Amino acid sequence: MIPVSEERHQWTVEEVLALYEMPFMDLIWRAQEVHRKYFDPNAIQRSTLLSVKTGGCSEDCSYCSQSARYDTDTERERLMPLDEVLAAARVAKDKGASRFCMGAAWRGPKDNDLDRVLEMVREVKALGMQTCVTLGMLKSGQAEKLKEAGLDYYNHNLDTDREFYGQVIKTHTHDDRLDTLDQVRDAGINVCSGGIIGMGESRKNRAALIVQLANLPKAPESVPINHLVPIPGTPLAENGGLDPFEFVRTIAAARITMPTSWVRLSAGRQEMTDEIQALCFLAGANSMFYGDRLLTTGNPDVERDDRLFERLGLKAV
Ligand code: SAM
Ligand code: DTB
Ligand code: SF4
């Protein structure tokens, strides 16, 4: 039996698999019911991403263009100067993004690099935007410094479930990821954590990822659901062919199990039709990346997104 009350239920993989197995229309209906209880169904939060430190990463994440281990088109770059970051943040704000997310291709930040990121957080915050960073694994004390600088969200994805994790990443573990999430939570920073769908994982792996996110001591405030963007040169370059409805079902499962979280329709939108994106919003996605680029790959241009918002009567928050 699927529980009727969604609030702080400890989900099991069987229950989430049962959600996935519902007739599509029933699943969407259930997701809509939950969504409308906690959110304005026509409001979408928009974050703009900037890669402040690109490429040359020591980690071996099989999907990533930025790993130094794979021969991809992404060139290694140094940490961006503050003035360039601020210029990009101002443009994002003018275009209508409420949050600015800065990403770095690190296993984790060194203390002197962190000091420069703290400066970026302070200055972006001073522009009146919400701030988010994704810097990899944190060492003790680093989350507190980020909190002091005014950081609103830390993004650190579980990416896939514990069982499949070792097939995708070998240089760090699922437990390492959980440890950083604990540090972020303890420092009082909002948690942004989700995963990637379409890496060759099974439906059971997908359900288990959702369970692991939903059953964290506190569900993440923000849950990015990324569709794999296959990157030439990486081990997952040839992965593709996920049924788009399976992706929509994953959004619905995230919405139902994490009723008060912002569920973000993340990487992969450029390859999706407007109709599939609309189904994702119907299934409870209420956040997205806005701006022509993600970190190293493309995102729909703002004109296409603005037109989509207009066609669907969506408003940005
Ligand atoms: N290095 C840090 C880390 O791994 O946490 C931060 C940057 S990393 C690029 C942020 C996230 O981007 C990953 O956790 C993954 O979910 C997502 N990502 C990276 N490459 C992707 C791809 N090709 N397709 C979809 N999502 C991807
Ligand atoms: C997240 O979950 N997705 C974003 C953000 N958090 C950092 C990154 C997506 C990256 C897609 C591949 C690329 O552009 O390199
Ligand atoms: Fe490095 Fe993050 Fe890419 Fe993994 S996902 S290779 S940690 S940048």
Coordinates of C-alpha atoms and ligand atoms in Angstrom, one line a residue:
M1 CA 0.0 0.0 0.0
I2 CA 1.2 3.5 -0.8
P3 CA 0.8 5.7 2.2
V4 CA -1.8 8.5 2.1
S5 CA 0.1 11.0 4.2
E6 CA 3.3 12.1 2.5
E7 CA 4.8 14.1 5.4
R8 CA 8.0 12.8 6.9
H9 CA 7.3 9.3 5.9
Q10 CA 10.3 7.0 5.8
W11 CA 10.0 5.7 2.2
T12 CA 10.9 2.2 1.2
V13 CA 12.3 1.3 -2.3
E14 CA 9.2 -0.9 -2.8
E15 CA 6.9 2.0 -2.2
V16 CA 8.7 4.2 -4.6
L17 CA 8.8 1.4 -7.2
A18 CA 5.1 1.2 -6.8
L19 CA 4.8 4.9 -7.6
Y20 CA 6.9 4.3 -10.8
E21 CA 4.6 1.4 -11.7
M22 CA 1.4 3.4 -11.5
P23 CA -0.5 4.2 -14.7
F24 CA 1.1 7.4 -16.0
M25 CA -2.1 9.5 -15.6
D26 CA -2.7 8.4 -12.1
L27 CA 0.9 9.1 -11.1
I28 CA 0.7 12.7 -12.6
W29 CA -2.6 13.2 -10.8
R30 CA -1.1 12.2 -7.5
A31 CA 2.0 14.4 -8.0
Q32 CA -0.3 17.3 -8.9
E33 CA -2.3 16.8 -5.7
V34 CA 0.8 17.0 -3.6
H35 CA 2.3 19.8 -5.6
R36 CA -0.8 22.0 -5.3
K37 CA -0.9 21.5 -1.5
Y38 CA 2.4 23.2 -1.0
F39 CA 3.2 25.3 -4.0
D40 CA 1.8 27.6 -6.6
P41 CA 1.6 25.2 -9.6
N42 CA 2.4 28.0 -12.1
A43 CA 5.5 29.4 -10.4
I44 CA 9.0 28.3 -11.4
Q45 CA 12.1 29.3 -9.5
R46 CA 15.0 30.2 -11.9
S47 CA 18.7 29.8 -11.1
T48 CA 21.6 30.7 -13.3
L49 CA 24.8 28.6 -13.4
L50 CA 28.4 29.8 -13.8
S51 CA 31.4 27.5 -13.9
V52 CA 33.9 29.5 -11.9
K53 CA 36.6 26.8 -12.2
T54 CA 36.4 24.6 -15.2
G55 CA 38.1 21.2 -16.0
G56 CA 41.2 19.4 -14.7
C57 CA 39.3 17.6 -11.9
S58 CA 41.0 14.7 -10.1
E59 CA 37.8 12.7 -9.8
D60 CA 36.6 10.0 -12.3
C61 CA 32.9 10.6 -12.5
S62 CA 32.0 8.7 -15.7
Y63 CA 29.5 11.3 -17.0
C64 CA 31.7 14.4 -16.5
S65 CA 33.3 16.5 -19.1
Q66 CA 35.6 18.1 -16.4
S67 CA 37.4 15.0 -15.2
A68 CA 41.1 15.2 -16.0
R69 CA 41.0 11.4 -16.7
Y70 CA 39.0 11.6 -19.9
D71 CA 39.8 13.3 -23.2
T72 CA 36.9 15.7 -23.7
D73 CA 36.6 19.1 -25.4
T74 CA 36.6 20.9 -22.1
E75 CA 39.7 22.9 -21.5
R76 CA 41.2 23.3 -18.0
E77 CA 40.8 26.9 -16.7
R78 CA 41.9 28.7 -13.5
L79 CA 39.6 30.0 -10.9
M80 CA 37.8 33.0 -12.5
P81 CA 38.5 36.5 -11.2
L82 CA 35.9 38.1 -9.0
D83 CA 35.0 40.9 -11.4
E84 CA 34.1 38.4 -14.2
V85 CA 31.9 36.5 -11.8
L86 CA 30.1 39.6 -10.7
A87 CA 29.6 40.7 -14.3
A88 CA 27.9 37.4 -15.0
A89 CA 25.8 37.6 -11.9
R90 CA 24.5 41.1 -12.8
V91 CA 23.5 39.8 -16.3
A92 CA 21.7 36.8 -14.7
K93 CA 19.9 39.1 -12.3
D94 CA 18.8 41.5 -15.1
K95 CA 17.5 38.6 -17.1
G96 CA 15.3 37.5 -14.2
A97 CA 17.2 34.8 -12.3
S98 CA 16.7 34.8 -8.5
R99 CA 19.6 32.6 -7.6
F100 CA 23.2 32.5 -8.9
C101 CA 25.0 29.1 -8.7
M102 CA 28.8 28.9 -8.9
G103 CA 30.4 25.6 -9.8
A104 CA 34.0 24.4 -9.4
A105 CA 35.5 21.2 -10.8
W106 CA 37.2 20.2 -7.6
R107 CA 37.3 17.1 -5.5
G108 CA 37.0 19.7 -2.8
P109 CA 38.2 23.3 -2.2
K110 CA 41.7 24.1 -0.8
D111 CA 41.5 26.7 1.9
N112 CA 43.1 29.5 -0.2
D113 CA 40.7 28.7 -3.1
L114 CA 37.8 28.7 -0.6
D115 CA 38.7 32.2 0.5
R116 CA 38.3 33.5 -3.0
V117 CA 34.9 31.7 -3.4
L118 CA 33.8 33.3 0.0
E119 CA 34.5 36.7 -1.6
M120 CA 32.3 35.8 -4.6
V121 CA 29.5 34.6 -2.3
R122 CA 29.6 37.9 -0.3
E123 CA 29.6 40.1 -3.4
V124 CA 26.9 38.1 -5.3
K125 CA 24.8 38.2 -2.2
A126 CA 25.3 42.0 -2.0
L127 CA 23.7 42.2 -5.5
G128 CA 20.5 41.0 -3.9
M129 CA 20.6 37.5 -5.3
Q130 CA 20.4 34.1 -3.5
T131 CA 23.7 32.3 -3.6
C132 CA 24.6 28.7 -4.3
V133 CA 27.9 27.0 -4.7
T134 CA 29.0 23.5 -5.7
L135 CA 32.6 22.9 -4.8
G136 CA 32.8 19.1 -4.1
M137 CA 33.5 17.5 -0.8
L138 CA 34.0 19.9 2.2
K139 CA 36.5 19.5 5.1
S140 CA 35.5 20.3 8.6
G141 CA 35.1 24.1 9.2
Q142 CA 34.6 25.0 5.5
A143 CA 30.8 24.8 5.6
E144 CA 30.7 27.2 8.6
K145 CA 32.9 29.7 6.6
L146 CA 30.5 29.5 3.7
K147 CA 27.6 30.1 6.0
E148 CA 29.3 33.2 7.5
A149 CA 29.9 34.6 4.0
G150 CA 26.1 34.4 3.5
L151 CA 25.7 31.3 1.4
D152 CA 22.1 30.2 0.9
Y153 CA 22.5 26.8 -0.8
Y154 CA 25.2 24.2 -1.2
N155 CA 24.7 21.8 -4.1
H156 CA 26.1 18.3 -3.7
N157 CA 24.4 15.6 -5.5
L158 CA 24.1 11.9 -4.4
D159 CA 23.9 11.4 -8.2
T160 CA 22.8 7.8 -8.1
D161 CA 21.9 5.2 -5.5
R162 CA 24.4 3.6 -3.2
E163 CA 24.4 0.3 -5.2
F164 CA 25.1 1.8 -8.7
Y165 CA 27.5 4.5 -7.4
G166 CA 30.6 2.4 -7.6
Q167 CA 30.0 1.7 -11.3
V168 CA 30.0 5.4 -12.1
I169 CA 32.6 6.8 -9.7
K170 CA 35.5 5.1 -8.0
T171 CA 37.5 8.0 -6.6
H172 CA 35.1 8.8 -3.8
T173 CA 32.1 7.0 -2.2
H174 CA 28.5 7.5 -1.6
D175 CA 29.3 7.9 2.1
D176 CA 31.7 10.7 1.3
R177 CA 28.8 12.5 -0.4
L178 CA 26.6 12.0 2.7
D179 CA 29.3 13.3 5.0
T180 CA 29.5 16.6 3.1
L181 CA 25.7 16.8 3.1
D182 CA 25.7 16.4 6.9
Q183 CA 28.3 19.2 7.3
V184 CA 26.2 21.5 5.1
R185 CA 23.1 20.8 7.1
D186 CA 24.8 21.2 10.4
A187 CA 26.2 24.6 9.3
G188 CA 22.6 25.8 8.7
I189 CA 23.0 26.1 4.9
N190 CA 20.1 24.9 2.7
V191 CA 20.8 21.6 1.0
C192 CA 20.6 21.2 -2.7
S193 CA 21.0 17.5 -3.6
G194 CA 19.7 15.3 -6.4
G195 CA 21.0 13.0 -9.1
I196 CA 21.4 12.0 -12.7
I197 CA 19.0 9.8 -14.6
G198 CA 19.9 7.9 -17.8
M199 CA 23.3 6.6 -16.9
G200 CA 22.3 3.0 -17.5
E201 CA 20.9 2.5 -14.0
S202 CA 17.8 0.4 -13.4
R203 CA 14.4 1.6 -12.3
K204 CA 15.2 0.1 -8.9
N205 CA 18.4 2.2 -8.8
R206 CA 16.3 5.3 -9.6
A207 CA 13.8 4.5 -6.9
A208 CA 16.5 3.9 -4.4
L209 CA 18.1 7.3 -5.2
I210 CA 14.8 9.0 -4.5
V211 CA 14.4 7.1 -1.3
Q212 CA 18.0 8.0 -0.2
L213 CA 17.2 11.7 -0.8
A214 CA 13.8 11.7 0.8
N215 CA 14.9 9.8 3.9
L216 CA 17.8 12.1 4.7
P217 CA 17.4 13.4 8.3
K218 CA 15.8 16.4 6.6
A219 CA 14.8 16.3 2.9
P220 CA 17.0 18.6 0.7
E221 CA 15.3 22.0 0.2
S222 CA 16.2 21.7 -3.5
V223 CA 16.4 18.5 -5.5
P224 CA 18.0 18.8 -9.0
I225 CA 17.0 16.0 -11.3
N226 CA 19.5 15.9 -14.2
H227 CA 19.1 14.0 -17.4
L228 CA 22.5 12.7 -18.5
V229 CA 24.1 14.9 -21.1
P230 CA 26.3 12.3 -22.9
I231 CA 29.8 13.9 -23.3
P232 CA 32.1 12.6 -26.1
G233 CA 35.3 11.1 -24.5
T234 CA 33.7 10.0 -21.2
P235 CA 32.7 6.4 -20.4
L236 CA 29.0 7.3 -20.7
A237 CA 29.4 9.0 -24.1
E238 CA 27.2 6.4 -25.8
N239 CA 24.5 6.3 -23.1
G240 CA 21.1 7.4 -24.4
G241 CA 17.7 6.1 -25.2
L242 CA 16.0 6.6 -21.8
D243 CA 12.2 6.8 -22.3
P244 CA 11.4 10.4 -21.6
F245 CA 8.3 9.3 -19.7
E246 CA 10.6 7.5 -17.3
F247 CA 12.3 10.8 -16.6
V248 CA 8.9 12.4 -16.0
R249 CA 8.0 9.6 -13.6
T250 CA 11.2 10.3 -11.7
I251 CA 10.2 13.9 -11.3
A252 CA 6.8 12.8 -10.0
A253 CA 8.4 10.4 -7.6
A254 CA 10.6 13.2 -6.2
R255 CA 7.6 15.5 -5.9
I256 CA 5.5 12.9 -4.0
T257 CA 8.2 11.8 -1.7
M258 CA 9.6 15.3 -1.0
P259 CA 6.4 17.4 -1.0
T260 CA 7.9 20.7 0.3
S261 CA 11.2 20.6 -1.7
W262 CA 11.8 22.5 -4.8
V263 CA 12.3 19.9 -7.5
R264 CA 14.6 21.2 -10.3
L265 CA 14.3 20.1 -13.9
S266 CA 18.1 20.4 -14.4
A267 CA 20.6 19.2 -17.1
G268 CA 19.2 17.8 -20.3
R269 CA 16.5 20.4 -21.1
Q270 CA 18.2 21.4 -24.3
E271 CA 17.6 18.0 -25.7
M272 CA 14.0 17.8 -24.5
T273 CA 10.9 18.9 -26.4
D274 CA 8.9 21.7 -24.9
E275 CA 6.1 19.1 -24.4
I276 CA 8.2 16.9 -22.3
Q277 CA 9.3 19.9 -20.2
A278 CA 5.7 20.8 -19.7
L279 CA 5.0 17.2 -18.5
C280 CA 7.9 17.6 -16.0
F281 CA 6.3 20.8 -14.6
L282 CA 3.0 19.0 -14.5
A283 CA 4.7 16.2 -12.6
G284 CA 5.9 18.7 -9.9
A285 CA 9.1 20.2 -11.2
N286 CA 9.1 23.9 -10.1
S287 CA 12.7 25.0 -10.6
M288 CA 15.1 25.1 -13.5
F289 CA 18.4 26.5 -14.7
Y290 CA 17.9 29.6 -16.8
G291 CA 20.6 31.0 -19.1
D292 CA 22.3 29.8 -22.3
R293 CA 24.9 27.6 -20.5
L294 CA 25.0 25.0 -17.7
L295 CA 28.6 24.4 -16.7
T296 CA 30.3 23.1 -19.9
T297 CA 27.2 22.3 -22.0
G298 CA 24.3 24.2 -23.4
N299 CA 20.9 25.0 -22.0
P300 CA 17.9 26.4 -23.9
D301 CA 18.5 30.0 -24.7
V302 CA 16.5 32.5 -22.7
E303 CA 14.3 33.4 -25.7
R304 CA 13.1 29.8 -26.0
D305 CA 12.5 29.6 -22.2
D306 CA 10.7 32.9 -22.1
R307 CA 8.4 31.7 -25.0
L308 CA 7.8 28.4 -23.1
F309 CA 6.8 30.4 -20.0
E310 CA 4.4 32.5 -22.1
R311 CA 2.9 29.5 -23.8
L312 CA 2.3 27.7 -20.5
G313 CA 1.3 30.8 -18.5
L314 CA 4.2 30.1 -16.0
K315 CA 5.7 32.8 -13.9
A316 CA 9.2 33.1 -12.6
V317 CA 9.9 33.4 -8.9
Ligands
SAM1 N1 32.8 18.9 -8.5 C1 31.6 19.2 -7.8 C2 30.9 17.9 -7.5 O1 31.0 16.9 -8.2 O2 30.0 17.9 -6.6 C3 30.7 20.2 -8.4 C4 30.5 20.2 -9.9 S1 29.7 18.8 -10.6 C5 29.9 19.1 -12.3 C6 28.0 19.0 -10.3 C7 27.0 18.0 -10.8 O3 26.8 18.2 -12.1 C8 27.3 16.6 -10.6 O4 27.1 16.1 -9.3 C9 26.3 16.0 -11.6 O5 25.1 15.7 -11.0 C10 26.1 17.1 -12.6 N2 26.6 16.7 -13.9 C11 27.9 16.7 -14.3 N3 28.1 16.3 -15.6 C12 26.8 16.0 -16.0 C13 26.3 15.4 -17.3 N4 27.1 15.2 -18.3 N5 25.0 15.2 -17.4 C14 24.2 15.5 -16.3 N6 24.6 16.0 -15.2 C15 25.9 16.2 -15.0
DTB2 C1 23.1 20.1 -10.8 O1 22.5 19.2 -10.3 N1 23.2 20.2 -12.1 C2 24.1 21.4 -12.5 C3 24.4 22.0 -11.1 N2 23.8 21.0 -10.2 C4 25.8 22.3 -10.8 C5 25.2 21.0 -13.4 C6 24.8 20.3 -14.6 C7 26.0 20.0 -15.5 C8 25.7 19.5 -16.8 C9 26.9 19.2 -17.6 C10 27.8 20.3 -17.9 O2 27.3 21.4 -18.3 O3 29.0 20.2 -17.8
SF4_3 FE1 35.0 16.5 -10.7 FE2 32.5 17.1 -9.9 FE3 33.0 16.4 -12.5 FE4 33.1 14.6 -10.6 S1 31.3 15.7 -11.2 S2 34.6 14.8 -12.2 S3 33.9 15.8 -8.8 S4 33.7 18.2 -11.5

